[in-house]
Amino acid sequence: MGAVDWPIVIGCMLLCLHTVLAQSGVYSKQTPRWEWSPPLESLANGDQGSYLNLSSNIDLWYTTFGSTQSNNTPVLLLHGGGGNSNQMFNQANYLAKTRKVILQDTRGQGRSPYRGFTDLHYDDVARDAIALLDHLNIPTVAVVGWSDGAITGLNLAMNYSSRIERVFAHGANVQANQGIPGTNDPIINSKSGSFDADFNSGGTTHSTKGDLRKRASADNYSCQNLSPTPDQCAASTQAVQRMWSLEPTWGPQALAQIKCPVWSVDGDHDTEVERNQADTIAAWTPFAGQLILPQVGHAAHLQDPTFFNFAMGYFLNLRYDDVLPYYGPGSNAGSQTATAT
């Protein structure tokens, strides 16, 4: 076989990708990547799942699939508020090649009916996850969570430390009003609390002393199509927004309880969760790492799944000595495994 002209091959691949995205209506060169809203796709198992009856008529939809022969720790993937497990389809399908993956539609969201309760709380969502792991006889998991799922992952690490191996927390916040450290954050001092660039601003973010703001509402995605109680979608959304207005309320003492490896992850153009929140999680969680993903927003895992999945895989395969990365003999095995995952 002759030598491969890689620049030509890569150029052709990028052209094909550009054509596919343009035809799908998702990609537009007039829209920055951090403003994309890529469509959700099915899980590798065809979205086949089951229901677990928790208590008092609360039913939780879940699914599990992936490698059954793997020695890798199973991964619990937790979606964002007002969404469903298909928000994590890129990550689930990627990890399922080498690991067992578990996904749950948060109570009252997605395929889990909104009935048997009124208010939503992150503590309840964490307890639901533990009940699911008990049901599946899975003693320990790694957690990959986005937004509300990342908050739940941190909650699990705080309160169920023996069950959680590590947490990849993407787009979490520690305060409901995102007021700690505050809008005068030394890293980003913009109205949104993050990079807030578009074509109108010439791709730059200007400093301003904006007021504290509540987190923006999330898209319901396909609640009407997925939920067994579609007439309750509006009520479910209101319950999520009530929770956002009140929770979480964590301080340094709460995050100090975490004893497992944590990466605090965010997109550099996330305008839904302020940058100071990722900073705070990394600063207050013992020996946590921080990763700011380039040129993506709050939905970085959808907008750039290739880079996101690489970083996620690297973290999940990284060897740790307690909560610190292992630097002894063979310490490069984690990066080699991650790139091959």
Short mmCIF file of the C-alpha atoms (twelve columns), coordinates in Angstrom:
data_MODEL
# 
_entry.id   MODEL 
# 
loop_
_atom_site.group_PDB 
_atom_site.id 
_atom_site.type_symbol 
_atom_site.label_atom_id 
_atom_site.label_alt_id 
_atom_site.label_comp_id 
_atom_site.label_asym_id 
_atom_site.label_seq_id 
_atom_site.Cartn_x 
_atom_site.Cartn_y 
_atom_site.Cartn_z 
_atom_site.pdbx_PDB_model_num 
ATOM 1   C CA . MET A 1   0.000   0.000  0.000  1 
ATOM 2   C CA . GLY A 2   1.418   3.402  -0.978 1 
ATOM 3   C CA . ALA A 3   1.938   6.340  1.312  1 
ATOM 4   C CA . VAL A 4   -1.239  8.064  2.473  1 
ATOM 5   C CA . ASP A 5   -1.567  11.772 1.779  1 
ATOM 6   C CA . TRP A 6   -3.097  12.604 5.178  1 
ATOM 7   C CA . PRO A 7   -3.793  16.296 4.510  1 
ATOM 8   C CA . ILE A 8   -5.943  15.342 1.513  1 
ATOM 9   C CA . VAL A 9   -7.699  12.550 3.435  1 
ATOM 10  C CA . ILE A 10  -8.440  14.799 6.396  1 
ATOM 11  C CA . GLY A 11  -9.603  17.571 4.075  1 
ATOM 12  C CA . CYS A 12  -12.047 15.208 2.377  1 
ATOM 13  C CA . MET A 13  -13.332 14.012 5.756  1 
ATOM 14  C CA . LEU A 14  -13.952 17.565 6.907  1 
ATOM 15  C CA . LEU A 15  -15.711 18.421 3.644  1 
ATOM 16  C CA . CYS A 16  -17.983 15.391 4.026  1 
ATOM 17  C CA . LEU A 17  -18.722 16.342 7.624  1 
ATOM 18  C CA . HIS A 18  -19.518 19.912 6.577  1 
ATOM 19  C CA . THR A 19  -21.927 18.621 3.915  1 
ATOM 20  C CA . VAL A 20  -23.727 16.282 6.305  1 
ATOM 21  C CA . LEU A 21  -24.140 18.931 8.969  1 
ATOM 22  C CA . ALA A 22  -25.285 21.532 6.486  1 
ATOM 23  C CA . GLN A 23  -27.918 19.175 5.072  1 
ATOM 24  C CA . SER A 24  -29.137 18.323 8.581  1 
ATOM 25  C CA . GLY A 25  -29.953 21.955 9.282  1 
ATOM 26  C CA . VAL A 26  -27.823 21.898 12.416 1 
ATOM 27  C CA . TYR A 27  -24.603 23.409 11.155 1 
ATOM 28  C CA . SER A 28  -24.341 26.884 9.720  1 
ATOM 29  C CA . LYS A 29  -21.150 28.811 9.206  1 
ATOM 30  C CA . GLN A 30  -23.126 31.869 10.296 1 
ATOM 31  C CA . THR A 31  -23.669 30.352 13.747 1 
ATOM 32  C CA . PRO A 32  -20.840 29.914 16.283 1 
ATOM 33  C CA . ARG A 33  -20.456 26.343 17.464 1 
ATOM 34  C CA . TRP A 34  -21.345 27.266 21.040 1 
ATOM 35  C CA . GLU A 35  -24.798 28.323 19.813 1 
ATOM 36  C CA . TRP A 36  -25.528 25.050 17.999 1 
ATOM 37  C CA . SER A 37  -28.386 22.882 19.183 1 
ATOM 38  C CA . PRO A 38  -27.554 19.484 17.651 1 
ATOM 39  C CA . PRO A 39  -30.485 17.041 17.464 1 
ATOM 40  C CA . LEU A 40  -30.619 14.143 19.896 1 
ATOM 41  C CA . GLU A 41  -30.188 10.627 18.557 1 
ATOM 42  C CA . SER A 42  -30.973 7.134  19.788 1 
ATOM 43  C CA . LEU A 43  -28.926 5.098  22.187 1 
ATOM 44  C CA . ALA A 44  -27.017 2.119  20.795 1 
ATOM 45  C CA . ASN A 45  -29.586 -0.293 22.244 1 
ATOM 46  C CA . GLY A 46  -32.434 1.350  20.340 1 
ATOM 47  C CA . ASP A 47  -33.657 3.223  23.431 1 
ATOM 48  C CA . GLN A 48  -34.861 0.011  25.011 1 
ATOM 49  C CA . GLY A 49  -35.411 0.446  28.735 1 
ATOM 50  C CA . SER A 50  -37.360 -0.603 31.813 1 
ATOM 51  C CA . TYR A 51  -39.134 0.964  34.740 1 
ATOM 52  C CA . LEU A 52  -38.155 0.690  38.395 1 
ATOM 53  C CA . ASN A 53  -40.925 1.413  40.878 1 
ATOM 54  C CA . LEU A 54  -39.243 3.325  43.673 1 
ATOM 55  C CA . SER A 55  -42.044 4.085  46.137 1 
ATOM 56  C CA . SER A 56  -45.501 5.651  46.309 1 
ATOM 57  C CA . ASN A 57  -46.083 5.315  42.584 1 
ATOM 58  C CA . ILE A 58  -42.790 6.942  41.546 1 
ATOM 59  C CA . ASP A 59  -41.510 5.139  38.459 1 
ATOM 60  C CA . LEU A 60  -37.999 5.635  37.122 1 
ATOM 61  C CA . TRP A 61  -37.124 4.800  33.523 1 
ATOM 62  C CA . TYR A 62  -33.645 3.394  33.053 1 
ATOM 63  C CA . THR A 63  -31.538 1.501  30.580 1 
ATOM 64  C CA . THR A 64  -28.218 -0.296 30.707 1 
ATOM 65  C CA . PHE A 65  -26.063 -1.700 27.918 1 
ATOM 66  C CA . GLY A 66  -22.466 -2.008 26.782 1 
ATOM 67  C CA . SER A 67  -19.546 -4.343 27.318 1 
ATOM 68  C CA . THR A 68  -20.406 -7.110 29.786 1 
ATOM 69  C CA . GLN A 69  -16.897 -8.590 29.794 1 
ATOM 70  C CA . SER A 70  -15.085 -5.378 30.652 1 
ATOM 71  C CA . ASN A 71  -13.143 -4.954 33.870 1 
ATOM 72  C CA . ASN A 72  -13.670 -1.201 33.646 1 
ATOM 73  C CA . THR A 73  -15.869 0.458  36.239 1 
ATOM 74  C CA . PRO A 74  -19.448 0.916  34.960 1 
ATOM 75  C CA . VAL A 75  -20.457 4.499  34.189 1 
ATOM 76  C CA . LEU A 76  -23.659 6.193  35.310 1 
ATOM 77  C CA . LEU A 77  -24.594 8.953  32.834 1 
ATOM 78  C CA . LEU A 78  -26.925 11.660 34.124 1 
ATOM 79  C CA . HIS A 79  -28.731 14.098 31.824 1 
ATOM 80  C CA . GLY A 80  -29.619 17.763 32.236 1 
ATOM 81  C CA . GLY A 81  -32.688 19.333 33.822 1 
ATOM 82  C CA . GLY A 82  -35.912 19.070 31.830 1 
ATOM 83  C CA . GLY A 83  -34.307 16.567 29.459 1 
ATOM 84  C CA . ASN A 84  -33.824 12.846 29.069 1 
ATOM 85  C CA . SER A 85  -31.094 10.243 28.692 1 
ATOM 86  C CA . ASN A 86  -30.784 10.777 24.946 1 
ATOM 87  C CA . GLN A 87  -29.009 14.024 25.740 1 
ATOM 88  C CA . MET A 88  -26.083 11.752 26.605 1 
ATOM 89  C CA . PHE A 89  -26.303 9.516  23.523 1 
ATOM 90  C CA . ASN A 90  -22.860 10.449 22.206 1 
ATOM 91  C CA . GLN A 91  -21.177 9.600  25.479 1 
ATOM 92  C CA . ALA A 92  -23.219 6.463  26.192 1 
ATOM 93  C CA . ASN A 93  -22.637 4.957  22.753 1 
ATOM 94  C CA . TYR A 94  -18.926 5.797  22.937 1 
ATOM 95  C CA . LEU A 95  -18.381 4.323  26.394 1 
ATOM 96  C CA . ALA A 96  -20.512 1.235  25.732 1 
ATOM 97  C CA . LYS A 97  -17.782 -0.111 23.468 1 
ATOM 98  C CA . THR A 98  -15.553 -0.730 26.486 1 
ATOM 99  C CA . ARG A 99  -17.768 -0.396 29.555 1 
ATOM 100 C CA . LYS A 100 -21.190 -1.029 30.948 1 
ATOM 101 C CA . VAL A 101 -23.266 2.151  30.947 1 
ATOM 102 C CA . ILE A 102 -26.326 2.998  33.013 1 
ATOM 103 C CA . LEU A 103 -28.718 5.852  32.241 1 
ATOM 104 C CA . GLN A 104 -31.812 7.034  34.050 1 
ATOM 105 C CA . ASP A 105 -34.454 9.554  33.104 1 
ATOM 106 C CA . THR A 106 -34.697 11.754 36.192 1 
ATOM 107 C CA . ARG A 107 -37.969 11.388 38.100 1 
ATOM 108 C CA . GLY A 108 -40.715 13.358 36.383 1 
ATOM 109 C CA . GLN A 109 -38.616 13.984 33.272 1 
ATOM 110 C CA . GLY A 110 -38.196 12.241 29.937 1 
ATOM 111 C CA . ARG A 111 -39.798 8.800  30.090 1 
ATOM 112 C CA . SER A 112 -40.174 8.921  33.882 1 
ATOM 113 C CA . PRO A 113 -43.723 10.077 34.669 1 
ATOM 114 C CA . TYR A 114 -44.359 13.186 36.724 1 
ATOM 115 C CA . ARG A 115 -46.603 11.678 39.371 1 
ATOM 116 C CA . GLY A 116 -46.395 10.568 42.984 1 
ATOM 117 C CA . PHE A 117 -44.592 13.771 44.043 1 
ATOM 118 C CA . THR A 118 -44.726 17.515 43.568 1 
ATOM 119 C CA . ASP A 119 -41.339 19.073 44.264 1 
ATOM 120 C CA . LEU A 120 -37.974 18.096 42.850 1 
ATOM 121 C CA . HIS A 121 -34.786 18.023 44.930 1 
ATOM 122 C CA . TYR A 122 -31.250 17.009 44.038 1 
ATOM 123 C CA . ASP A 123 -31.127 14.829 47.184 1 
ATOM 124 C CA . ASP A 124 -34.101 12.821 45.873 1 
ATOM 125 C CA . VAL A 125 -32.520 12.409 42.443 1 
ATOM 126 C CA . ALA A 126 -29.328 11.124 44.084 1 
ATOM 127 C CA . ARG A 127 -31.317 8.654  46.207 1 
ATOM 128 C CA . ASP A 128 -33.083 7.447  43.061 1 
ATOM 129 C CA . ALA A 129 -29.710 6.739  41.461 1 
ATOM 130 C CA . ILE A 130 -28.550 4.723  44.457 1 
ATOM 131 C CA . ALA A 131 -31.829 2.762  44.455 1 
ATOM 132 C CA . LEU A 132 -31.263 1.975  40.777 1 
ATOM 133 C CA . LEU A 133 -27.699 0.786  41.417 1 
ATOM 134 C CA . ASP A 134 -28.994 -1.397 44.266 1 
ATOM 135 C CA . HIS A 135 -31.632 -2.824 41.942 1 
ATOM 136 C CA . LEU A 136 -28.969 -3.634 39.351 1 
ATOM 137 C CA . ASN A 137 -26.545 -5.016 41.984 1 
ATOM 138 C CA . ILE A 138 -23.850 -2.569 40.920 1 
ATOM 139 C CA . PRO A 139 -21.696 -1.640 43.923 1 
ATOM 140 C CA . THR A 140 -19.583 1.158  42.434 1 
ATOM 141 C CA . VAL A 141 -19.817 3.468  39.417 1 
ATOM 142 C CA . ALA A 142 -18.054 6.385  37.834 1 
ATOM 143 C CA . VAL A 143 -20.380 9.295  37.081 1 
ATOM 144 C CA . VAL A 144 -20.523 11.477 33.981 1 
ATOM 145 C CA . GLY A 145 -23.098 14.201 34.469 1 
ATOM 146 C CA . TRP A 146 -24.214 17.258 32.551 1 
ATOM 147 C CA . SER A 147 -25.777 20.322 34.196 1 
ATOM 148 C CA . ASP A 148 -28.346 18.949 36.663 1 
ATOM 149 C CA . GLY A 149 -26.743 15.542 36.135 1 
ATOM 150 C CA . ALA A 150 -23.378 16.990 37.142 1 
ATOM 151 C CA . ILE A 151 -24.919 18.497 40.281 1 
ATOM 152 C CA . THR A 152 -26.397 15.094 41.106 1 
ATOM 153 C CA . GLY A 153 -23.001 13.485 40.504 1 
ATOM 154 C CA . LEU A 154 -21.396 15.812 43.032 1 
ATOM 155 C CA . ASN A 155 -24.267 15.125 45.441 1 
ATOM 156 C CA . LEU A 156 -23.621 11.398 45.097 1 
ATOM 157 C CA . ALA A 157 -19.910 11.877 45.765 1 
ATOM 158 C CA . MET A 158 -20.687 13.877 48.894 1 
ATOM 159 C CA . ASN A 159 -23.282 11.558 50.372 1 
ATOM 160 C CA . TYR A 160 -22.562 8.080  48.977 1 
ATOM 161 C CA . SER A 161 -18.783 8.080  48.790 1 
ATOM 162 C CA . SER A 162 -18.443 4.294  48.925 1 
ATOM 163 C CA . ARG A 163 -20.517 3.945  45.738 1 
ATOM 164 C CA . ILE A 164 -18.797 6.588  43.586 1 
ATOM 165 C CA . GLU A 165 -15.360 5.997  42.081 1 
ATOM 166 C CA . ARG A 166 -14.989 9.388  40.313 1 
ATOM 167 C CA . VAL A 167 -17.084 12.220 38.852 1 
ATOM 168 C CA . PHE A 168 -16.799 14.056 35.518 1 
ATOM 169 C CA . ALA A 169 -18.988 17.067 36.313 1 
ATOM 170 C CA . HIS A 170 -19.830 19.122 33.224 1 
ATOM 171 C CA . GLY A 171 -21.734 22.393 33.589 1 
ATOM 172 C CA . ALA A 172 -22.568 22.191 37.295 1 
ATOM 173 C CA . ASN A 173 -23.221 25.039 39.718 1 
ATOM 174 C CA . VAL A 174 -22.893 25.130 43.503 1 
ATOM 175 C CA . GLN A 175 -25.247 28.011 44.227 1 
ATOM 176 C CA . ALA A 176 -28.750 28.464 42.822 1 
ATOM 177 C CA . ASN A 177 -28.177 32.163 42.101 1 
ATOM 178 C CA . GLN A 178 -24.583 31.505 41.003 1 
ATOM 179 C CA . GLY A 179 -23.539 34.309 43.330 1 
ATOM 180 C CA . ILE A 180 -20.374 32.743 44.767 1 
ATOM 181 C CA . PRO A 181 -17.730 34.060 44.240 1 
ATOM 182 C CA . GLY A 182 -19.882 36.650 42.379 1 
ATOM 183 C CA . THR A 183 -20.080 38.611 39.161 1 
ATOM 184 C CA . ASN A 184 -16.760 40.328 39.919 1 
ATOM 185 C CA . ASP A 185 -15.001 37.054 39.236 1 
ATOM 186 C CA . PRO A 186 -11.380 37.841 38.362 1 
ATOM 187 C CA . ILE A 187 -11.326 35.459 35.391 1 
ATOM 188 C CA . ILE A 188 -14.464 36.490 33.542 1 
ATOM 189 C CA . ASN A 189 -16.297 39.716 34.353 1 
ATOM 190 C CA . SER A 190 -19.077 39.779 31.789 1 
ATOM 191 C CA . LYS A 191 -22.807 40.077 32.185 1 
ATOM 192 C CA . SER A 192 -23.259 36.344 31.575 1 
ATOM 193 C CA . GLY A 193 -20.307 35.385 33.754 1 
ATOM 194 C CA . SER A 194 -18.634 33.602 30.861 1 
ATOM 195 C CA . PHE A 195 -17.386 34.206 27.345 1 
ATOM 196 C CA . ASP A 196 -20.392 35.717 25.592 1 
ATOM 197 C CA . ALA A 197 -19.156 36.211 22.055 1 
ATOM 198 C CA . ASP A 198 -20.977 36.272 18.739 1 
ATOM 199 C CA . PHE A 199 -20.582 37.859 15.327 1 
ATOM 200 C CA . ASN A 200 -22.167 41.095 16.525 1 
ATOM 201 C CA . SER A 201 -19.402 41.493 19.111 1 
ATOM 202 C CA . GLY A 202 -16.671 40.516 16.686 1 
ATOM 203 C CA . GLY A 203 -16.004 37.344 18.661 1 
ATOM 204 C CA . THR A 204 -14.950 39.225 21.795 1 
ATOM 205 C CA . THR A 205 -16.335 39.372 25.325 1 
ATOM 206 C CA . HIS A 206 -16.551 42.774 26.972 1 
ATOM 207 C CA . SER A 207 -16.267 43.339 30.708 1 
ATOM 208 C CA . THR A 208 -19.346 44.617 32.490 1 
ATOM 209 C CA . LYS A 209 -20.724 44.529 36.000 1 
ATOM 210 C CA . GLY A 210 -23.918 42.623 35.376 1 
ATOM 211 C CA . ASP A 211 -26.517 41.698 37.964 1 
ATOM 212 C CA . LEU A 212 -26.787 38.229 39.415 1 
ATOM 213 C CA . ARG A 213 -29.124 36.159 37.339 1 
ATOM 214 C CA . LYS A 214 -31.010 32.940 37.662 1 
ATOM 215 C CA . ARG A 215 -30.091 30.032 35.473 1 
ATOM 216 C CA . ALA A 216 -31.784 30.049 32.075 1 
ATOM 217 C CA . SER A 217 -34.562 27.584 31.352 1 
ATOM 218 C CA . ALA A 218 -33.589 24.365 29.619 1 
ATOM 219 C CA . ASP A 219 -35.230 23.058 26.499 1 
ATOM 220 C CA . ASN A 220 -37.880 20.416 27.202 1 
ATOM 221 C CA . TYR A 221 -36.679 18.480 24.183 1 
ATOM 222 C CA . SER A 222 -39.279 15.795 23.567 1 
ATOM 223 C CA . CYS A 223 -41.212 15.607 26.812 1 
ATOM 224 C CA . GLN A 224 -44.527 15.505 24.976 1 
ATOM 225 C CA . ASN A 225 -43.383 12.537 22.915 1 
ATOM 226 C CA . LEU A 226 -41.527 10.599 25.624 1 
ATOM 227 C CA . SER A 227 -43.422 11.105 28.849 1 
ATOM 228 C CA . PRO A 228 -46.119 8.633  29.946 1 
ATOM 229 C CA . THR A 229 -47.814 11.727 31.415 1 
ATOM 230 C CA . PRO A 230 -47.522 14.295 28.604 1 
ATOM 231 C CA . ASP A 231 -50.259 16.407 30.152 1 
ATOM 232 C CA . GLN A 232 -47.854 17.013 33.054 1 
ATOM 233 C CA . CYS A 233 -44.934 18.335 31.003 1 
ATOM 234 C CA . ALA A 234 -45.655 21.944 31.950 1 
ATOM 235 C CA . ALA A 235 -45.908 21.032 35.628 1 
ATOM 236 C CA . SER A 236 -42.660 19.095 35.400 1 
ATOM 237 C CA . THR A 237 -40.908 22.086 33.861 1 
ATOM 238 C CA . GLN A 238 -42.198 24.321 36.649 1 
ATOM 239 C CA . ALA A 239 -40.904 21.858 39.244 1 
ATOM 240 C CA . VAL A 240 -37.459 21.876 37.621 1 
ATOM 241 C CA . GLN A 241 -37.407 25.672 37.575 1 
ATOM 242 C CA . ARG A 242 -38.456 25.834 41.234 1 
ATOM 243 C CA . MET A 243 -35.561 23.550 42.112 1 
ATOM 244 C CA . TRP A 244 -33.168 25.721 40.105 1 
ATOM 245 C CA . SER A 245 -34.315 28.822 41.999 1 
ATOM 246 C CA . LEU A 246 -33.566 27.224 45.377 1 
ATOM 247 C CA . GLU A 247 -30.873 24.585 44.938 1 
ATOM 248 C CA . PRO A 248 -28.080 23.794 45.342 1 
ATOM 249 C CA . THR A 249 -26.795 25.841 48.294 1 
ATOM 250 C CA . TRP A 250 -23.390 24.274 48.807 1 
ATOM 251 C CA . GLY A 251 -20.475 25.911 50.559 1 
ATOM 252 C CA . PRO A 252 -16.876 24.792 51.053 1 
ATOM 253 C CA . GLN A 253 -17.815 22.356 53.809 1 
ATOM 254 C CA . ALA A 254 -20.149 20.427 51.500 1 
ATOM 255 C CA . LEU A 255 -17.655 19.950 48.677 1 
ATOM 256 C CA . ALA A 256 -14.916 19.132 51.195 1 
ATOM 257 C CA . GLN A 257 -16.789 15.886 51.912 1 
ATOM 258 C CA . ILE A 258 -15.907 14.551 48.451 1 
ATOM 259 C CA . LYS A 259 -13.153 11.938 48.647 1 
ATOM 260 C CA . CYS A 260 -12.983 10.734 45.042 1 
ATOM 261 C CA . PRO A 261 -11.366 12.193 41.907 1 
ATOM 262 C CA . VAL A 262 -13.402 15.010 40.357 1 
ATOM 263 C CA . TRP A 263 -12.986 17.070 37.220 1 
ATOM 264 C CA . SER A 264 -14.939 20.312 37.102 1 
ATOM 265 C CA . VAL A 265 -15.706 20.805 33.405 1 
ATOM 266 C CA . ASP A 266 -17.317 23.646 31.481 1 
ATOM 267 C CA . GLY A 267 -17.428 25.182 28.034 1 
ATOM 268 C CA . ASP A 268 -15.603 28.475 27.632 1 
ATOM 269 C CA . HIS A 269 -18.728 29.999 26.053 1 
ATOM 270 C CA . ASP A 270 -21.241 28.617 28.562 1 
ATOM 271 C CA . THR A 271 -23.728 31.440 29.153 1 
ATOM 272 C CA . GLU A 272 -26.142 29.364 31.252 1 
ATOM 273 C CA . VAL A 273 -23.735 28.529 34.047 1 
ATOM 274 C CA . GLU A 274 -21.227 31.167 35.016 1 
ATOM 275 C CA . ARG A 275 -17.507 30.422 34.908 1 
ATOM 276 C CA . ASN A 276 -17.151 31.187 38.596 1 
ATOM 277 C CA . GLN A 277 -19.138 28.034 39.333 1 
ATOM 278 C CA . ALA A 278 -16.626 25.753 37.623 1 
ATOM 279 C CA . ASP A 279 -13.856 27.683 39.387 1 
ATOM 280 C CA . THR A 280 -15.553 27.246 42.745 1 
ATOM 281 C CA . ILE A 281 -16.104 23.496 42.323 1 
ATOM 282 C CA . ALA A 282 -12.464 23.022 41.385 1 
ATOM 283 C CA . ALA A 283 -11.292 25.225 44.258 1 
ATOM 284 C CA . TRP A 284 -13.460 23.738 47.003 1 
ATOM 285 C CA . THR A 285 -13.332 20.040 46.059 1 
ATOM 286 C CA . PRO A 286 -10.186 18.403 47.486 1 
ATOM 287 C CA . PHE A 287 -7.561  17.917 44.752 1 
ATOM 288 C CA . ALA A 288 -10.124 18.392 41.972 1 
ATOM 289 C CA . GLY A 289 -9.058  19.112 38.409 1 
ATOM 290 C CA . GLN A 290 -10.568 21.700 36.103 1 
ATOM 291 C CA . LEU A 291 -11.123 21.507 32.363 1 
ATOM 292 C CA . ILE A 292 -12.421 24.388 30.240 1 
ATOM 293 C CA . LEU A 293 -13.440 23.104 26.808 1 
ATOM 294 C CA . PRO A 294 -12.710 25.441 23.890 1 
ATOM 295 C CA . GLN A 295 -15.273 27.147 21.669 1 
ATOM 296 C CA . VAL A 296 -18.327 25.347 23.062 1 
ATOM 297 C CA . GLY A 297 -21.205 26.320 25.320 1 
ATOM 298 C CA . HIS A 298 -23.307 24.660 27.992 1 
ATOM 299 C CA . ALA A 299 -24.048 21.720 25.674 1 
ATOM 300 C CA . ALA A 300 -20.386 21.005 24.907 1 
ATOM 301 C CA . HIS A 301 -21.003 17.245 24.910 1 
ATOM 302 C CA . LEU A 302 -23.387 17.710 21.972 1 
ATOM 303 C CA . GLN A 303 -21.555 20.515 20.182 1 
ATOM 304 C CA . ASP A 304 -18.124 18.837 20.138 1 
ATOM 305 C CA . PRO A 305 -18.546 15.179 21.143 1 
ATOM 306 C CA . THR A 306 -15.170 14.161 19.690 1 
ATOM 307 C CA . PHE A 307 -13.122 16.359 22.024 1 
ATOM 308 C CA . PHE A 308 -15.556 15.905 24.907 1 
ATOM 309 C CA . ASN A 309 -15.446 12.115 24.634 1 
ATOM 310 C CA . PHE A 310 -11.665 12.116 24.442 1 
ATOM 311 C CA . ALA A 311 -11.402 14.179 27.641 1 
ATOM 312 C CA . MET A 312 -14.057 12.066 29.357 1 
ATOM 313 C CA . GLY A 313 -12.347 8.830  28.323 1 
ATOM 314 C CA . TYR A 314 -8.972  10.129 29.456 1 
ATOM 315 C CA . PHE A 315 -10.386 10.979 32.882 1 
ATOM 316 C CA . LEU A 316 -12.199 7.670  33.270 1 
ATOM 317 C CA . ASN A 317 -9.066  5.702  32.376 1 
ATOM 318 C CA . LEU A 318 -6.601  7.832  34.313 1 
ATOM 319 C CA . ARG A 319 -4.868  5.918  37.094 1 
ATOM 320 C CA . TYR A 320 -5.376  7.477  40.498 1 
ATOM 321 C CA . ASP A 321 -3.625  7.021  43.812 1 
ATOM 322 C CA . ASP A 322 -6.539  7.881  46.080 1 
ATOM 323 C CA . VAL A 323 -7.583  11.339 44.766 1 
ATOM 324 C CA . LEU A 324 -4.312  12.202 43.030 1 
ATOM 325 C CA . PRO A 325 -3.247  11.151 39.527 1 
ATOM 326 C CA . TYR A 326 -0.721  8.333  39.656 1 
ATOM 327 C CA . TYR A 327 2.743   9.273  38.464 1 
ATOM 328 C CA . GLY A 328 4.594   6.056  39.224 1 
ATOM 329 C CA . PRO A 329 5.720   3.308  36.814 1 
ATOM 330 C CA . GLY A 330 3.265   2.886  33.958 1 
ATOM 331 C CA . SER A 331 1.576   6.201  34.723 1 
ATOM 332 C CA . ASN A 332 1.222   6.904  30.995 1 
ATOM 333 C CA . ALA A 333 -1.081  3.897  30.628 1 
ATOM 334 C CA . GLY A 334 -4.100  6.071  31.339 1 
ATOM 335 C CA . SER A 335 -3.534  8.345  28.357 1 
ATOM 336 C CA . GLN A 336 -2.767  5.428  26.065 1 
ATOM 337 C CA . THR A 337 -5.938  3.653  27.095 1 
ATOM 338 C CA . ALA A 338 -7.995  6.807  26.709 1 
ATOM 339 C CA . THR A 339 -6.937  7.400  23.147 1 
ATOM 340 C CA . ALA A 340 -7.733  3.810  22.233 1 
ATOM 341 C CA . THR A 341 -11.135 3.722  23.917 1 
# 
